[in-house]
Amino acid sequence: MKEKCVIGIDIGGTHMRSALVDRKGTVLAFRKAHSESRQGPDSLAHRLAQQCLALLADAGLPSHFLCAVGLGVAGKLDPASGSVIFSPNLPSLAGFPLAVKLQDALQVPVVLENDANVFGLGEAWLGNARNLPHWIGVTLGTGVGGCFFAHGRLWEGDRLGFSGEIGHVIVDPEGPECACGQKGCLEAHASATALVKGIDLARKEGRALSPLLNEALHAGKLTARIVHQAAVQGDPTARGLFSRMGWALALALSNLFTFLGISTAVIGGGVAASWDQFAPPMENYIRRVPSMLDPHRTRIHRSELGDMAAVFGAASLAWQRAEGR
Amino acid sequence: MKEKCVIGIDIGGTHMRSALVDRKGTVLAFRKAHSESRQGPDSLAHRLAQQCLALLADAGLPSHFLCAVGLGVAGKLDPASGSVIFSPNLPSLAGFPLAVKLQDALQVPVVLENDANVFGLGEAWLGNARNLPHWIGVTLGTGVGGCFFAHGRLWEGDRLGFSGEIGHVIVDPEGPECACGQKGCLEAHASATALVKGIDLARKEGRALSPLLNEALHAGKLTARIVHQAAVQGDPTARGLFSRMGWALALALSNLFTFLGISTAVIGGGVAASWDQFAPPMENYIRRVPSMLDPHRTRIHRSELGDMAAVFGAASLAWQRAEGR
């Protein structure tokens, strides 16, 4: 007998990934397409609806098997109205009622949530945060996102339009400037942007860089992945940046652990691929510094769901809506 | 008709304050006595039991009207076993099953909780945190304590033996050393100890201090209250210390507001009496800096319950136990 299902969608600046998922988290169909956000928000909504219908067709399911759709989008959102307030990766979506448009097209409930929060929902459902009551999620990408789970549920605070924003927690009041206007945010130490900026600054200061970094800088094609490659090859500037990243992550997490009386975090996002470089200094600091915590009780897990964490999380959100939770 | 009642007790290093309180928070009797902790823990437990019986006699109530007793004690506690693990103000209590001893003497349930947590319970019941769902409590005293309320209930985290420890959140990794072994904790900027140490350091650095401060220093009797008096009189070093205190409080709170997506705090404790000196720089920073928060939505209240916040909180804890909540 065929079962009901939902669709989870992760809309990034470059790609939109979507999956048709059953109640157990089995992927019945998966699609990945370019976001092509320059074509405007109406086109995006139309293509999202088409992608949903294609997923149902891929799985051989009629449309009445679809219960709900969950959407993960980076940025500040208004989940109540289903609108994007501002999305750094998809600026054309500002003010656009994306969830409402998709709901009209598909005639099922559509729920919108911040990308770091859907990452957390995915980890809580099918990843390393299964059965954890209280934990902090961190996504390392162009920026640094985060989420907080309390009693197994996504924490929403006072519903001010943000929560879990660990990227804008200040770890060093004298630290580097952040895109948000503050100084010394975690994001200014631990994002892809911070790594690339750090190399650029070292070049301006006249420090010797490895040929790999110099070539990428001159071609204007320096990425966090190349900084990682340089660190693996032993470039001291690149290594120093990952060391600073590990320290900043540990400080932000240990402050939150101390205040919340908890000891577990899950780290994901594209830059988590550099785990070998930033995790050793992070773990060294967190085992050494926080005075309240038993060093053997802290657990910082790496996400194992990769790109799928947010897709599963969006699907989990859709199941919550479908089941009226 | 006479109603059932509970007793709330706040045991500090110098005094123990206790009140017989009804379900509405009316104080039926109040007593304050010296802790005399040097006489040992058994003597303290005995005197506490006597104080409870005296409160009942003061109110003209027979002992079967007493439902439960709540105890607030500074330090690391094991509420499950009713034992004090370590109390900085009452070192002789280390390892002592205080709640059990009092329970045996009075034959009613006795509950033990950290002093900053009972401060929060008092504010939530009868103070400035009434009806607030999510908020942070801060107690400014010899050290800096804290608590977190989520969905109107005291947050306990993973029950690691501590929670809400805002005093040991690091606000400046290059900041002054803290008694806990870390550098740059909030407590190293915002406690009575930090104010006194700050003046002492300024003297060692040869800075000119007002006669009031010099006299107190030479007599070995410098207190946070005298530093406050000096700041009111215009001493620039004292003013600078309160300014640093306000900045550190604002930074710790704004980081937690940013992560938790909340905007409310209540500040109490003895050093909150210096509100006129540290609150203006604190409010200036918090309205200016946190990038995620609408500056008009942050609310930092001063406790209005004074010394009674912890007594009421201990009574509230006793009511929770009596009512099986």
XYZ file of C-alpha atoms in Angstrom:
650
model
C 0.000 0.000 0.000
C 1.292 3.430 -0.890
C 1.763 5.902 1.931
C 1.326 9.637 2.282
C 4.432 11.775 1.816
C 5.820 15.311 2.019
C 8.377 17.353 0.066
C 11.349 19.091 1.674
C 13.123 21.830 -0.299
C 16.393 23.613 0.463
C 16.694 26.785 -1.623
C 20.241 28.103 -1.784
C 21.752 30.893 -3.848
C 22.996 28.402 -6.468
C 20.910 25.244 -6.213
C 17.518 24.146 -5.038
C 17.444 20.595 -3.723
C 14.179 18.814 -3.112
C 13.098 15.380 -1.985
C 9.857 13.461 -1.704
C 10.050 11.822 1.714
C 7.846 9.370 3.601
C 7.077 9.371 7.339
C 10.187 7.322 8.118
C 12.519 9.630 6.200
C 12.915 7.381 3.155
C 13.691 9.407 0.031
C 11.188 8.347 -2.672
C 12.515 10.855 -5.241
C 15.195 13.584 -5.323
C 15.822 16.527 -7.672
C 18.464 19.231 -7.816
C 18.235 22.261 -10.101
C 19.796 25.694 -10.493
C 18.002 28.372 -8.484
C 18.356 30.875 -11.364
C 17.217 33.549 -8.961
C 17.867 36.314 -11.495
C 14.682 35.282 -13.297
C 12.678 36.739 -10.418
C 10.575 35.362 -7.592
C 7.471 34.419 -9.638
C 9.605 32.278 -11.911
C 11.238 30.646 -8.867
C 7.846 29.846 -7.327
C 6.662 28.410 -10.661
C 9.776 26.246 -11.035
C 9.470 25.041 -7.427
C 5.882 23.937 -8.097
C 7.006 22.140 -11.271
C 9.791 20.433 -9.320
C 7.289 19.194 -6.734
C 5.007 17.736 -9.421
C 8.031 16.128 -11.097
C 9.020 14.456 -7.793
C 5.519 12.946 -7.469
C 5.732 11.738 -11.086
C 9.228 10.280 -10.472
C 7.803 8.239 -7.573
C 4.643 7.301 -9.488
C 2.399 8.942 -6.912
C -0.800 10.922 -7.615
C -0.806 14.446 -6.182
C -3.297 13.671 -3.385
C -0.555 11.608 -1.678
C 1.306 14.876 -0.962
C 0.435 16.229 2.526
C 2.625 19.325 2.836
C 5.787 21.055 1.635
C 8.603 22.497 3.791
C 10.942 25.229 2.509
C 14.342 26.177 3.941
C 15.669 29.605 2.906
C 18.670 31.572 4.191
C 17.845 34.907 5.735
C 15.292 36.698 7.868
C 11.826 35.283 7.312
C 8.306 35.797 8.518
C 7.103 32.217 8.942
C 3.640 33.437 10.055
C 2.940 35.098 6.688
C 5.110 32.704 4.675
C 7.182 35.624 3.357
C 10.894 36.176 2.900
C 11.908 39.465 4.598
C 15.480 39.411 3.314
C 17.621 36.642 1.887
C 21.329 37.383 1.290
C 21.619 34.615 -1.350
C 18.334 35.389 -3.074
C 17.891 39.177 -2.837
C 15.056 39.181 -5.380
C 12.907 37.253 -2.866
C 12.741 40.228 -0.432
C 9.137 40.742 0.637
C 7.906 37.891 -1.586
C 5.197 35.569 -0.155
C 6.972 32.439 -1.393
C 5.106 29.936 0.790
C 1.704 31.387 -0.141
C 2.485 31.252 -3.876
C 3.583 27.629 -3.681
C 0.572 26.751 -1.534
C -1.763 28.263 -4.142
C -0.073 26.281 -6.902
C 0.001 22.910 -5.104
C -3.083 23.177 -2.862
C -1.257 21.731 0.168
C 0.142 23.555 3.233
C 3.600 25.071 2.625
C 5.824 26.056 5.565
C 8.831 28.385 5.426
C 11.787 28.308 7.828
C 15.332 29.670 8.147
C 18.001 27.407 6.599
C 19.955 26.914 9.846
C 16.740 25.942 11.623
C 15.848 23.352 8.948
C 19.431 22.032 9.209
C 18.678 21.456 12.907
C 15.322 19.834 12.198
C 17.062 17.440 9.776
C 19.738 16.534 12.322
C 17.090 16.046 15.013
C 15.048 13.747 12.784
C 17.634 11.649 10.957
C 21.099 12.868 11.957
C 23.459 13.088 14.901
C 20.977 14.965 17.085
C 18.396 12.139 17.169
C 17.084 11.719 20.720
C 19.134 14.654 22.051
C 16.995 16.861 24.318
C 19.091 20.063 24.393
C 21.707 20.977 21.790
C 23.141 23.725 19.606
C 23.366 23.457 15.819
C 25.950 25.385 13.791
C 26.106 25.740 9.991
C 29.406 26.866 8.527
C 29.015 28.337 5.031
C 29.311 31.755 3.386
C 28.079 32.958 6.773
C 27.583 31.137 10.079
C 24.070 30.072 11.044
C 22.772 28.318 14.111
C 19.839 26.863 15.950
C 18.932 25.752 19.450
C 16.877 22.727 20.393
C 15.258 22.624 23.828
C 13.374 19.561 25.056
C 13.764 18.104 21.564
C 12.003 21.013 19.860
C 13.288 23.919 17.780
C 13.627 26.936 20.086
C 11.889 30.046 18.733
C 12.416 32.505 21.605
C 10.216 35.581 21.537
C 9.584 35.100 17.771
C 11.499 38.275 16.953
C 12.266 37.033 13.418
C 15.516 35.317 14.429
C 16.828 32.784 16.928
C 19.912 30.614 17.282
C 22.005 33.322 15.580
C 25.332 32.036 16.884
C 27.078 33.660 13.889
C 26.458 37.083 15.399
C 27.532 36.221 18.922
C 30.627 38.380 19.630
C 33.595 36.230 20.671
C 36.226 38.981 20.629
C 35.207 42.625 21.063
C 38.525 43.624 19.429
C 38.139 41.085 16.610
C 37.628 41.538 12.855
C 34.666 43.433 11.458
C 31.577 41.462 10.499
C 29.238 42.144 7.570
C 26.481 42.813 10.160
C 28.266 45.938 11.443
C 29.514 44.433 14.717
C 33.123 43.627 15.535
C 34.383 40.159 16.441
C 31.296 38.053 15.634
C 31.771 34.285 15.317
C 30.904 34.713 11.614
C 33.909 37.060 11.203
C 36.142 34.175 12.382
C 34.478 30.972 11.226
C 32.786 31.492 7.836
C 34.019 30.928 4.270
C 33.988 34.731 3.945
C 36.256 35.091 7.007
C 38.761 32.584 5.589
C 38.951 34.343 2.214
C 39.146 37.801 3.868
C 41.872 36.538 6.187
C 44.075 35.473 3.251
C 43.416 38.734 1.441
C 44.406 40.713 4.532
C 47.607 38.652 4.939
C 48.517 39.450 1.311
C 47.941 43.176 1.913
C 50.170 42.932 4.991
C 52.892 41.484 2.744
C 52.955 37.994 4.249
C 54.333 35.207 2.067
C 51.600 32.906 0.809
C 51.816 29.537 -0.914
C 51.619 29.567 -4.761
C 48.167 27.937 -4.577
C 46.792 30.904 -2.601
C 48.628 33.524 -4.684
C 47.305 32.102 -7.948
C 43.751 31.903 -6.684
C 43.984 35.464 -5.301
C 45.300 36.849 -8.600
C 42.605 35.037 -10.559
C 39.990 36.418 -8.132
C 38.903 32.830 -7.490
C 39.937 32.259 -3.890
C 37.440 30.055 -2.001
C 37.276 28.476 1.461
C 38.006 25.149 -0.226
C 41.302 26.484 -1.615
C 42.230 27.950 1.801
C 41.599 24.475 3.212
C 43.789 22.858 0.540
C 46.578 25.345 1.371
C 46.263 24.541 5.095
C 46.509 20.811 4.359
C 49.676 21.547 2.334
C 51.097 23.410 5.343
C 50.630 27.097 4.472
C 51.065 28.820 7.882
C 48.613 31.667 7.166
C 45.876 29.241 6.127
C 46.608 27.075 9.160
C 46.459 30.108 11.423
C 43.026 31.030 10.054
C 41.647 27.546 10.739
C 43.178 27.638 14.190
C 41.460 30.987 14.880
C 38.220 29.502 13.502
C 38.444 26.525 15.883
C 39.166 28.823 18.823
C 36.225 31.109 17.990
C 33.816 28.186 17.585
C 34.953 26.722 20.899
C 34.611 30.049 22.715
C 31.106 30.721 21.369
C 29.977 27.170 22.175
C 31.577 27.053 25.611
C 29.930 30.360 26.600
C 26.541 29.007 25.529
C 27.183 25.643 27.225
C 28.083 27.509 30.447
C 24.939 29.607 30.368
C 22.560 26.871 29.239
C 24.048 24.069 31.344
C 24.272 21.828 28.275
C 27.160 20.077 26.540
C 26.248 19.047 22.994
C 26.517 20.647 19.551
C 26.267 19.468 15.945
C 28.253 21.295 13.256
C 27.385 21.132 9.548
C 27.397 23.281 6.394
C 29.839 23.307 3.484
C 32.839 24.570 5.477
C 32.440 21.651 7.943
C 34.342 19.776 5.198
C 37.451 21.452 6.680
C 36.862 19.565 9.951
C 40.429 18.144 9.953
C 41.804 21.703 10.155
C 39.525 23.502 12.638
C 38.280 20.674 14.873
C 41.578 19.883 16.663
C 42.103 23.470 17.959
C 38.365 23.690 18.750
C 38.384 20.485 20.768
C 41.622 21.409 22.500
C 40.144 24.719 23.692
C 36.772 23.367 24.759
C 38.323 20.545 26.773
C 40.666 22.995 28.494
C 38.812 26.229 29.120
C 35.191 26.231 30.331
C 35.446 26.227 34.107
C 31.960 24.882 34.799
C 32.003 21.968 32.345
C 33.379 18.520 32.925
C 35.744 18.292 29.913
C 34.747 14.684 29.260
C 31.064 15.537 28.931
C 31.244 17.952 25.981
C 30.181 16.426 22.669
C 30.712 18.304 19.407
C 29.498 16.158 16.541
C 30.051 16.674 12.856
C 26.917 16.434 10.743
C 26.857 13.265 8.666
C 23.846 14.195 6.530
C 25.827 16.697 4.401
C 23.709 18.592 1.856
C 20.671 16.518 2.813
C 20.340 17.835 6.392
C 18.364 20.901 5.304
C 16.241 18.912 2.812
C 15.302 16.390 5.511
C 14.687 19.234 7.968
C 12.332 20.970 5.539
C 10.536 17.626 5.122
C 10.350 17.249 8.910
C 8.779 20.708 9.129
C 6.243 19.659 6.477
C 5.363 16.547 8.524
C 4.910 18.727 11.630
C 2.456 20.902 9.720
C 0.667 17.944 8.125
C 0.211 16.326 11.533
C -0.841 19.568 13.213
C 2.077 19.552 15.678
C -10.140 30.093 57.792
C -6.415 29.591 58.064
C -4.605 28.460 54.950
C -1.666 26.176 54.278
C 1.721 27.863 53.950
C 5.397 27.254 53.095
C 8.723 28.635 54.286
C 11.328 30.157 51.980
C 14.903 30.523 53.256
C 17.851 32.361 51.701
C 21.110 31.256 53.338
C 23.957 33.655 52.686
C 27.456 33.767 54.104
C 26.411 36.368 56.702
C 22.649 36.120 57.204
C 19.870 33.639 56.802
C 16.540 35.216 55.944
C 13.345 33.224 56.146
C 9.674 33.907 55.626
C 6.432 32.031 56.164
C 4.472 32.668 52.981
C 0.959 31.783 51.807
C -0.121 30.724 48.310
C -0.549 34.346 47.193
C 2.904 35.403 48.396
C 1.744 37.191 51.540
C 4.444 37.178 54.223
C 2.860 35.835 57.448
C 6.132 36.022 59.415
C 9.762 36.959 58.698
C 13.032 36.285 60.538
C 16.626 37.210 59.890
C 19.559 35.735 61.830
C 23.325 35.407 61.541
C 24.381 32.296 59.624
C 27.259 31.675 62.078
C 28.550 29.101 59.631
C 31.737 28.564 61.689
C 29.681 26.526 64.152
C 29.462 23.744 61.540
C 26.724 22.335 59.345
C 24.819 20.359 62.006
C 24.427 23.505 64.090
C 23.222 25.403 61.007
C 20.628 22.715 60.217
C 19.460 22.781 63.835
C 19.144 26.579 63.886
C 17.294 26.526 60.569
C 14.745 24.072 61.996
C 14.342 26.263 65.088
C 13.843 29.308 62.857
C 11.091 27.495 60.935
C 9.254 26.559 64.133
C 9.639 30.137 65.402
C 8.042 31.466 62.184
C 5.032 29.196 62.683
C 4.759 30.356 66.311
C 5.063 34.028 65.215
C 2.084 33.524 62.897
C 0.149 31.481 65.449
C -0.018 28.454 63.145
C 0.292 24.805 64.231
C 3.048 22.860 62.436
C 0.659 20.821 60.258
C -0.124 24.015 58.313
C 3.433 23.905 56.902
C 3.525 22.102 53.513
C 7.150 22.406 52.456
C 10.389 24.389 52.831
C 12.555 25.851 50.042
C 16.250 26.649 50.547
C 18.412 28.935 48.419
C 22.183 28.477 48.801
C 25.041 29.924 46.755
C 27.246 27.368 45.036
C 27.159 24.057 43.244
C 24.398 21.835 44.589
C 22.942 18.422 43.996
C 19.212 19.154 44.217
C 18.400 15.452 43.639
C 20.128 14.374 46.872
C 19.491 17.660 48.705
C 23.240 18.108 49.261
C 25.556 21.066 48.952
C 28.536 20.107 46.740
C 30.442 23.339 47.319
C 29.358 26.731 48.629
C 31.864 29.623 48.434
C 30.121 31.532 51.264
C 29.557 28.493 53.484
C 32.559 26.205 52.901
C 31.697 24.032 55.925
C 28.550 22.874 54.079
C 30.561 20.993 51.421
C 29.082 17.507 50.995
C 26.457 18.137 53.707
C 22.914 16.801 53.090
C 21.300 20.033 54.316
C 17.856 19.458 52.802
C 17.656 15.904 54.180
C 18.612 17.036 57.711
C 15.986 19.771 57.706
C 13.388 17.406 56.266
C 14.071 14.914 59.079
C 13.687 17.665 61.665
C 10.494 19.203 60.272
C 8.832 16.179 58.645
C 7.890 18.150 55.509
C 9.540 18.112 52.053
C 12.592 20.391 51.831
C 13.939 21.505 48.439
C 17.399 22.936 47.747
C 18.286 25.261 44.865
C 21.079 27.593 43.737
C 20.701 31.184 45.013
C 20.613 32.753 41.529
C 17.905 30.300 40.510
C 15.759 31.112 43.568
C 16.284 34.815 42.788
C 14.734 34.064 39.388
C 11.868 32.073 40.888
C 11.107 35.021 43.192
C 11.125 37.503 40.302
C 8.928 35.184 38.223
C 6.410 34.817 41.036
C 6.167 38.291 42.557
C 8.701 40.537 40.818
C 9.446 42.144 37.482
C 9.460 38.835 35.594
C 5.804 38.019 36.306
C 4.140 36.700 33.127
C 7.381 36.870 31.123
C 7.836 33.688 29.077
C 11.564 33.879 28.242
C 14.088 35.954 30.182
C 17.535 36.030 31.756
C 18.135 36.769 35.445
C 21.408 38.246 36.721
C 22.494 38.615 40.364
C 25.321 41.053 41.052
C 27.059 40.340 44.361
C 30.446 39.070 45.542
C 30.235 37.031 42.328
C 27.833 37.171 39.400
C 25.055 34.575 39.227
C 22.348 34.008 36.691
C 19.348 32.021 35.605
C 17.306 31.429 32.473
C 13.550 31.067 32.272
C 12.039 29.353 29.228
C 8.281 29.115 28.732
C 7.873 30.565 32.217
C 9.855 27.781 33.892
C 13.355 27.672 35.354
C 15.683 26.200 32.726
C 17.773 23.288 34.022
C 19.586 22.205 30.862
C 21.187 18.779 30.990
C 21.182 18.880 34.835
C 24.975 19.034 34.918
C 24.940 20.691 38.363
C 24.844 24.237 36.964
C 22.824 26.374 34.561
C 22.354 30.059 33.874
C 26.000 30.696 34.842
C 26.222 34.054 33.073
C 29.026 35.060 35.494
C 31.380 32.646 33.765
C 30.490 33.624 30.217
C 33.667 35.121 28.699
C 33.063 38.625 27.371
C 36.675 39.520 26.613
C 39.244 36.761 25.987
C 41.980 39.288 26.829
C 40.160 40.548 29.930
C 41.016 40.285 33.641
C 41.490 36.947 35.361
C 38.520 35.374 37.086
C 38.531 33.353 40.312
C 37.319 30.376 38.242
C 40.591 30.195 36.302
C 39.269 31.648 33.041
C 40.145 35.084 31.650
C 37.612 37.810 30.917
C 34.476 36.295 32.522
C 31.527 38.616 33.150
C 32.186 38.063 36.885
C 35.701 39.516 36.460
C 34.073 42.757 35.211
C 30.742 43.053 36.998
C 31.036 41.707 40.573
C 31.821 43.434 43.879
C 35.136 41.550 43.776
C 35.941 42.988 40.330
C 35.250 46.539 41.514
C 37.494 46.177 44.563
C 40.241 44.453 42.535
C 40.025 47.167 39.897
C 40.702 49.909 42.473
C 43.542 47.900 43.983
C 45.126 47.419 40.547
C 44.806 51.152 39.794
C 46.631 51.937 43.055
C 49.418 49.495 42.153
C 49.681 51.210 38.759
C 50.155 54.501 40.613
C 46.906 56.151 39.513
C 45.601 58.994 41.680
C 42.563 57.909 43.692
C 40.098 59.974 45.715
C 40.752 60.213 49.509
C 37.684 58.042 50.153
C 39.197 55.172 48.168
C 42.712 55.643 49.547
C 41.485 55.592 53.145
C 39.374 52.473 52.612
C 42.276 50.757 50.818
C 44.723 51.533 53.632
C 42.254 50.333 56.248
C 41.736 47.143 54.235
C 38.017 47.930 54.196
C 37.325 48.728 50.554
C 33.888 47.485 49.441
C 31.800 47.758 46.270
C 29.607 50.226 48.153
C 32.589 52.546 48.723
C 33.640 52.243 45.070
C 30.087 53.281 44.195
C 30.259 56.250 46.559
C 33.559 57.309 44.956
C 32.013 57.054 41.473
C 29.067 59.202 42.561
C 31.589 61.769 43.844
C 33.283 61.735 40.431
C 36.409 59.573 40.954
C 37.436 58.734 37.364
C 38.843 55.263 38.195
C 35.652 54.244 40.004
C 33.569 55.667 37.153
C 35.686 53.749 34.636
C 35.093 50.488 36.514
C 31.307 50.969 36.494
C 31.464 51.858 32.824
C 33.397 48.637 32.117
C 30.846 46.750 34.227
C 27.944 48.166 32.195
C 29.704 47.327 28.935
C 30.416 43.740 30.051
C 26.841 43.170 31.224
C 25.504 44.511 27.941
C 27.848 42.357 25.866
C 26.996 39.164 27.770
C 23.270 39.883 27.582
C 23.271 40.947 23.937
C 25.145 37.774 22.926
C 22.574 35.658 24.756
C 19.665 37.705 23.343
C 21.094 37.196 19.836
C 21.420 33.444 20.282
C 18.144 32.888 22.113
C 16.047 35.356 20.088
C 14.811 37.009 23.288
C 15.019 40.557 24.632
C 14.361 40.668 28.376
C 16.516 40.482 31.502
C 16.064 41.240 35.214
C 19.089 42.329 37.261
C 19.241 42.060 41.065
C 21.684 41.349 43.898
C 23.425 43.750 46.267
C 25.555 45.470 43.622
C 22.407 46.318 41.621
C 22.205 49.188 44.138
C 24.854 50.852 41.918
C 22.329 50.946 39.045
C 22.813 54.708 38.528
C 26.490 54.100 37.686
C 26.485 50.966 35.488
C 23.039 51.062 33.865
C 23.568 54.106 31.572
C 26.668 52.624 29.809
C 24.934 49.209 29.714
C 21.801 50.597 28.090
C 23.807 52.724 25.696
C 25.730 49.681 24.443
C 22.764 47.340 24.186
C 20.705 49.868 22.240
C 23.581 50.463 19.844
C 25.363 47.199 19.210
C 23.434 43.950 18.726
C 22.839 43.738 15.000
C 19.878 41.355 15.124
C 17.849 43.126 17.826
C 15.444 45.964 17.380
C 16.942 48.450 19.896
C 13.484 49.471 21.101
C 12.537 45.911 22.034
C 15.232 45.164 24.632
C 14.039 45.402 28.222
C 16.507 45.267 31.118
C 14.634 45.606 34.382
C 16.049 46.235 37.826
C 14.745 43.886 40.506
C 12.388 45.640 42.920
C 12.178 42.818 45.447
C 15.656 43.502 46.875
C 16.752 40.998 49.527
C 13.340 39.330 49.416
C 13.641 38.003 45.832
C 15.543 34.883 46.931
C 13.291 34.313 49.979
C 10.169 34.492 47.787
C 11.864 32.272 45.196
C 12.673 29.641 47.815
C 9.032 29.799 48.925
C 7.890 29.437 45.305
C 10.084 26.334 45.005
C 8.483 24.954 48.155
C 4.999 25.542 46.678
C 6.062 23.728 43.501
C 7.139 20.739 45.581
C 4.032 20.857 47.785
C 1.794 20.898 44.725
C 3.755 18.193 42.925
C 4.661 20.461 40.004
